[in-house]
Tab-separated table of C-alpha atoms in Angstrom:
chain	number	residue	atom	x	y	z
A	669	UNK	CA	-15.294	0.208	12.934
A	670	UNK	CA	-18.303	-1.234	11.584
A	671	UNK	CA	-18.811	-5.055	11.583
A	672	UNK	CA	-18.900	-7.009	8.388
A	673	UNK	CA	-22.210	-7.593	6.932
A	674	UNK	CA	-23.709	-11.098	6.925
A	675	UNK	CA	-23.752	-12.698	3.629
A	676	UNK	CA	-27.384	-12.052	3.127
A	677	UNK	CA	-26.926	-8.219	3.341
A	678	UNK	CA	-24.423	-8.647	1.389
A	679	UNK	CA	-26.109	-10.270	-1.022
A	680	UNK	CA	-28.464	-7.836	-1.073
A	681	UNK	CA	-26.485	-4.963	-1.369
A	682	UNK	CA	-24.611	-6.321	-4.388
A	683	UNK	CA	-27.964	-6.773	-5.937
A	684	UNK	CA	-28.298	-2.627	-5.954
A	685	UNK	CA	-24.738	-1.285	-6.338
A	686	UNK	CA	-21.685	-2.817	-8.522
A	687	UNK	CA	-18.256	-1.712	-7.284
A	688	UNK	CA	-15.028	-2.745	-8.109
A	689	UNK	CA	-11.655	-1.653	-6.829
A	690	UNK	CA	-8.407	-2.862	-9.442
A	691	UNK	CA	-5.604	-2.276	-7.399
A	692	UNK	CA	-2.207	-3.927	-6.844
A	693	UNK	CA	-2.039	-5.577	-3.445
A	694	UNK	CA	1.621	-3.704	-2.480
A	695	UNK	CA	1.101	-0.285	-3.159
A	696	UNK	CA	-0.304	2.237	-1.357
A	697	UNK	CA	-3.128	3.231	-3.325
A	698	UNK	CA	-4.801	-0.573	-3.138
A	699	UNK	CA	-4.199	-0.449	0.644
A	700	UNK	CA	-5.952	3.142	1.080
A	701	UNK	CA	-8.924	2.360	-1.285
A	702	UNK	CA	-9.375	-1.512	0.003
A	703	UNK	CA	-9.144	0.087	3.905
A	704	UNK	CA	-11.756	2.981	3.592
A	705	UNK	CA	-14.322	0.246	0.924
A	706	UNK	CA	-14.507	-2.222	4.098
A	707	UNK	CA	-14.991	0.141	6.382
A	708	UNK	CA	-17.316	2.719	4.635
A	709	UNK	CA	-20.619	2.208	6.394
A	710	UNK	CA	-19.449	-1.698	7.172
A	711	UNK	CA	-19.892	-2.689	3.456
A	712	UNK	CA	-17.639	-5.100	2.056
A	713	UNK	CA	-16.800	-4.204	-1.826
A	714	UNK	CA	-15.494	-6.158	-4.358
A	715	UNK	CA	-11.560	-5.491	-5.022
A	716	UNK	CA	-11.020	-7.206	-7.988
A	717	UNK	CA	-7.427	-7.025	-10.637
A	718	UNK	CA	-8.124	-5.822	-13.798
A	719	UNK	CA	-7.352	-6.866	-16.702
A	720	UNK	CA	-4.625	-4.734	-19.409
A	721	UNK	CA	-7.455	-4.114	-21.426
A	722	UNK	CA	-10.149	-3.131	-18.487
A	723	UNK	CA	-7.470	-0.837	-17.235
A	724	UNK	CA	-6.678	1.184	-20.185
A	725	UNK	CA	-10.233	1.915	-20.762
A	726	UNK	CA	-11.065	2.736	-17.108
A	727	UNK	CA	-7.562	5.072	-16.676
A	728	UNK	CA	-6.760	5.765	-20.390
A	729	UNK	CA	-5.419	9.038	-18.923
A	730	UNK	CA	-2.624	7.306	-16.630
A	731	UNK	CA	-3.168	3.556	-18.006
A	732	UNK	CA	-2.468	2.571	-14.002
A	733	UNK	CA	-4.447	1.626	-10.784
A	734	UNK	CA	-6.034	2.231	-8.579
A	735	UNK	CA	-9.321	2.093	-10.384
A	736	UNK	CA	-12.696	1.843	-8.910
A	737	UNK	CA	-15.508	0.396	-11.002
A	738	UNK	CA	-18.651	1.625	-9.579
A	739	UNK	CA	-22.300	1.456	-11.213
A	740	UNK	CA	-20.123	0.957	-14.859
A	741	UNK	CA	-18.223	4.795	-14.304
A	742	UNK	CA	-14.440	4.650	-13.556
A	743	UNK	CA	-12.409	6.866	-10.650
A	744	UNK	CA	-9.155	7.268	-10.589
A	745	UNK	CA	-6.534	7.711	-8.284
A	746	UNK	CA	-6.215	6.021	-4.412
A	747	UNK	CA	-6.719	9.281	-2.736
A	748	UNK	CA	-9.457	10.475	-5.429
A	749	UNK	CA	-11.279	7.409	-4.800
A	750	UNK	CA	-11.044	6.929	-0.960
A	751	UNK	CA	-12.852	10.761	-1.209
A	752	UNK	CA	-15.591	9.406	-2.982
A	753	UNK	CA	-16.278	6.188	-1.025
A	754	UNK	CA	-16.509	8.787	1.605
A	755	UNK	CA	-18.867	10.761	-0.104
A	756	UNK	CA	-21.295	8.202	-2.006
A	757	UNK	CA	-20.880	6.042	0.898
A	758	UNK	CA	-22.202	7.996	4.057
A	759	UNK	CA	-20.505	7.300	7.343
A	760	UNK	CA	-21.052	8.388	10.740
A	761	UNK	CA	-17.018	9.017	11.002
A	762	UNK	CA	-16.440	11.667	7.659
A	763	UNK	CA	-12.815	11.125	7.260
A	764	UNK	CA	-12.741	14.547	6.067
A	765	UNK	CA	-13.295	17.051	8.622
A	766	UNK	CA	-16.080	19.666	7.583
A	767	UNK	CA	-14.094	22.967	9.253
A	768	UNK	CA	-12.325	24.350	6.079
A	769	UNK	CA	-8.930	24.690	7.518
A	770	UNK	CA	-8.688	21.539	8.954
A	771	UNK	CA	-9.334	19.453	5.605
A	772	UNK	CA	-7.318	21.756	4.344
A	773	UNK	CA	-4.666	20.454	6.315
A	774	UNK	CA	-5.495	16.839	6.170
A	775	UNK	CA	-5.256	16.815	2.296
A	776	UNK	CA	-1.938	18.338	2.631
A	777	UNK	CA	-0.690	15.446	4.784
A	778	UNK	CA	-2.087	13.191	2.266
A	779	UNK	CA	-0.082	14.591	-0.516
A	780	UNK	CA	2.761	14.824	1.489
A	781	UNK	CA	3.064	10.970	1.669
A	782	UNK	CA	2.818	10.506	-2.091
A	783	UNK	CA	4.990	13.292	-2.631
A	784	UNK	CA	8.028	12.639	0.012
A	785	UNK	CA	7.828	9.135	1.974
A	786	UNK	CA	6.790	7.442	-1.248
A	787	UNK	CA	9.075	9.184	-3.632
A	788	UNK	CA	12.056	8.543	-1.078
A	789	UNK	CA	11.128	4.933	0.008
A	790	UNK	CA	11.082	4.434	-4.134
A	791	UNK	CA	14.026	6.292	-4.779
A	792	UNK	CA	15.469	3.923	-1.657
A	793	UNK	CA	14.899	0.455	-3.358
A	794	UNK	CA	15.553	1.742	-6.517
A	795	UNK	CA	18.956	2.722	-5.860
A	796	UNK	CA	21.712	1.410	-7.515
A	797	UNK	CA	24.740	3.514	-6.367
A	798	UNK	CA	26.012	4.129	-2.484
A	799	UNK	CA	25.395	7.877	-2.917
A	800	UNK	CA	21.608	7.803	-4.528
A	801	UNK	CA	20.911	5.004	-1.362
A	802	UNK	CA	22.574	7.108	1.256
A	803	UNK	CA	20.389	10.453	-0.418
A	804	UNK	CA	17.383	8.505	-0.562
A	805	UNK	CA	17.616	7.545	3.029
A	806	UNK	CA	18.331	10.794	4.389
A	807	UNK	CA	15.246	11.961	2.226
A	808	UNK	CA	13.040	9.274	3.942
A	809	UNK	CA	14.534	10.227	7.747
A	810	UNK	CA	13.246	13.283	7.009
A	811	UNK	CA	10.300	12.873	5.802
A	812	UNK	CA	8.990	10.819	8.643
A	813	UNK	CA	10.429	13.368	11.335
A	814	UNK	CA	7.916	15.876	9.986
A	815	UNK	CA	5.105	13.243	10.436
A	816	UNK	CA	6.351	12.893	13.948
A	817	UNK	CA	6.362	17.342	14.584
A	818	UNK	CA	3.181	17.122	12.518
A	819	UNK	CA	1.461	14.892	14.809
A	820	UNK	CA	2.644	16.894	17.982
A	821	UNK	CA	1.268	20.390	16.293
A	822	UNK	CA	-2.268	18.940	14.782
A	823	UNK	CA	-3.124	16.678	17.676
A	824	UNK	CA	-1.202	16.950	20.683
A	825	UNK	CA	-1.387	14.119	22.931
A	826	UNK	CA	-3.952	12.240	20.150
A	827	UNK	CA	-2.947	8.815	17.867
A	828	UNK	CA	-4.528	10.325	14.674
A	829	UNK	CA	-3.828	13.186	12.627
A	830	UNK	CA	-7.764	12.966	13.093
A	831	UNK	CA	-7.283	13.013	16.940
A	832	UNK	CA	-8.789	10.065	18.633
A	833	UNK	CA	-10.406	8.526	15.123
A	834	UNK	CA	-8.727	8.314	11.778
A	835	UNK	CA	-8.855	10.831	9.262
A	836	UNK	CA	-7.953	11.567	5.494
A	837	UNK	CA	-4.191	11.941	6.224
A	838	UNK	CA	-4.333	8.431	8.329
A	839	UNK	CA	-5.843	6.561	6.049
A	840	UNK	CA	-3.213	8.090	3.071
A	841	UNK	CA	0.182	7.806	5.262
A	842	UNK	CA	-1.198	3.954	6.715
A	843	UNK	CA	0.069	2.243	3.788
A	844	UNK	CA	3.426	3.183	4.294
A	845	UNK	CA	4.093	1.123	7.651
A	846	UNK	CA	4.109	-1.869	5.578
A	847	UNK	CA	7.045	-0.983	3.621
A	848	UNK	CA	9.209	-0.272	6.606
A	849	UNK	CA	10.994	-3.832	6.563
A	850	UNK	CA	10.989	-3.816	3.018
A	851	UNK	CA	12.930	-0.285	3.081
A	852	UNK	CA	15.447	-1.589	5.686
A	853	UNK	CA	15.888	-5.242	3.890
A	854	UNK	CA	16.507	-3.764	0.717
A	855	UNK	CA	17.841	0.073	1.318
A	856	UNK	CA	19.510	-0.638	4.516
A	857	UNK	CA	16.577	2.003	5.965
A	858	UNK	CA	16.426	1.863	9.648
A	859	UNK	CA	13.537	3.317	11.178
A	860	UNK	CA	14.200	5.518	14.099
A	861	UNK	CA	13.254	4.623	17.735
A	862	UNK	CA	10.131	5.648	19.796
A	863	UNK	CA	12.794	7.763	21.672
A	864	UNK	CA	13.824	9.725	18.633
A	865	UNK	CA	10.367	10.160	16.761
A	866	UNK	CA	7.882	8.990	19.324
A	867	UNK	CA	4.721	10.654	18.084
A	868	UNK	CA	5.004	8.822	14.985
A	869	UNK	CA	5.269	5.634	16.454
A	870	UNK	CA	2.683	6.126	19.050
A	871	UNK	CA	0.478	6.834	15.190
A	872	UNK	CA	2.229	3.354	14.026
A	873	UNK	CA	0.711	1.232	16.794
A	874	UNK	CA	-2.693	2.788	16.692
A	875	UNK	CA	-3.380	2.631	12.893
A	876	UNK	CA	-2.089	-1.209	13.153
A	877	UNK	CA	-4.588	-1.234	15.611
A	878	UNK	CA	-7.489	-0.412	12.921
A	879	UNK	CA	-9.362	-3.350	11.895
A	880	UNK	CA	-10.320	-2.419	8.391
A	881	UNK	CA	-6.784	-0.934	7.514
A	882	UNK	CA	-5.347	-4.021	9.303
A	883	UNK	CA	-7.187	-6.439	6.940
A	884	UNK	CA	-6.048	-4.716	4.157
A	885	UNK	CA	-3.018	-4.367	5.097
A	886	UNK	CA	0.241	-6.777	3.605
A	887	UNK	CA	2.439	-8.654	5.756
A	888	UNK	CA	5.804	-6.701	5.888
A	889	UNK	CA	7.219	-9.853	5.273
A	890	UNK	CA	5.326	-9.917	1.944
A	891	UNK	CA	6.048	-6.781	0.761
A	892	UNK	CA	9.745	-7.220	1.689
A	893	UNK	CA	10.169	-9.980	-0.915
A	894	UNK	CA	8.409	-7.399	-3.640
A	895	UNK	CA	10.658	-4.647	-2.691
A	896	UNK	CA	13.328	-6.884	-3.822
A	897	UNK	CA	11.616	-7.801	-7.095
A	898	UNK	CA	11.508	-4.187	-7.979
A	899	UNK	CA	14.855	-3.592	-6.504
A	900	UNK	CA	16.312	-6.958	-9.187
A	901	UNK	CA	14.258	-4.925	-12.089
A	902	UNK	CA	16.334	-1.640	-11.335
A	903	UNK	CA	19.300	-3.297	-10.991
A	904	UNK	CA	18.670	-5.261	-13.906
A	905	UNK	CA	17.676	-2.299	-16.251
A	906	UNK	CA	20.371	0.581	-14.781
């Protein structure tokens, strides 16, 4: 990965480009977007909170983050805006790959993780009866045993989905590690062994292994004691 600019470059840079990244620090979207801004042509950007009242007018559409402020023009959306980094931002590493078929295929990865592990993992904490926890569970097993085949089929012997560097479906499904403890310490999730889904975990240990996902990364720790927060909330409101 590219090494962090010195403060005068920095400086420098800010003094031709504005950016700003509103993002909440747990979810997956803040971790995507905050991992490919420091690491997009080794330039730090600002990832700033915004307010109600910034947010609404950036996202009126969704009224949510993440948002990215750049040059006074809002994008939406963590996957949306970790595209465009890539694109405004040029890189040696395109996490994209140019073939057709094989972006093809990373963008369906990416979805996947909104779309199954997240949707299960929230489902998970969220859960206030026996039967929606076991369901949710069994949902999330799942889910990460096609990561694991996936992985085998797309890049046999490789730790990325983007072979021996990350790609667009790395950089989406990252975010998830984090949550891991907080599925098991508040779902009862236990993550399957190396023996059982070893591809995947061979993935685990070399995206922790990224320095600009790792520093934007939460502790699991951390994001255990939110899971239980939102956990309190459902249990609060069923």
């Amino acid at each position: 990965m590219a090494a962090t600019r010195t403060k005068e470059n920095l400086r420098k840079y800010k003094a031709q480009h504005t950016s700003e990244l509103g993002a909440c620090w747990a979810r997956a979207g803040a971790v995507r977007a905050s991992g490919r801004a420091r690491s997009s042509d080794g330039r730090e950007r600002e990832c700033l909170m915004p307010r109600h009242c910034q947010l609404l007018k950036a996202n009126p559409i969704y009224a949510k983050i993440s948002v990215l402020i750049h040059n006074g023009k809002p994008i939406c959306e963590s996957l949306i805006i970790v595209d465009y980094i890539d694109s405004v931002w040029p890189n040696p590493h395109k996490l994209l790959p140019e073939d057709p078929y094989e972006k093809a295929v990373a963008r369906f990865w990416a979805d996947f993780g909104d779309k199954k592990v997240y949707d299960a993992g929230s489902r998970l904490i969220r859960a206030t009866t026996e039967e929606e926890r076991k369901k949710a569970s069994e949902d999330l097993k799942w889910a990460l045993m096609k990561i694991d085949e996936a992985l085998d089929t797309i890049a046999p012997g490789k730790p990325f989905f983007g072979g021996d560097s990350t790609n667009f479906a790395d950089v989406a499904l990252a975010p998830f590690i984090c949550w891991f403890k907080g599925y098991q310490k508040v779902g009862g999730f236990v993550l399957p062994g190396p023996e059982e889904l070893p591809n995947l975990h061979k993935w685990v240990n070399a995206v922790k292994s990224v320095e600009a996902i790792r520093k934007s990364t939460p502790s699991p720790d951390k994001v255990g004691e939110f899971a239980e927060v939102i956990r309190k909330r459902a249990i609060g409101s069923a």
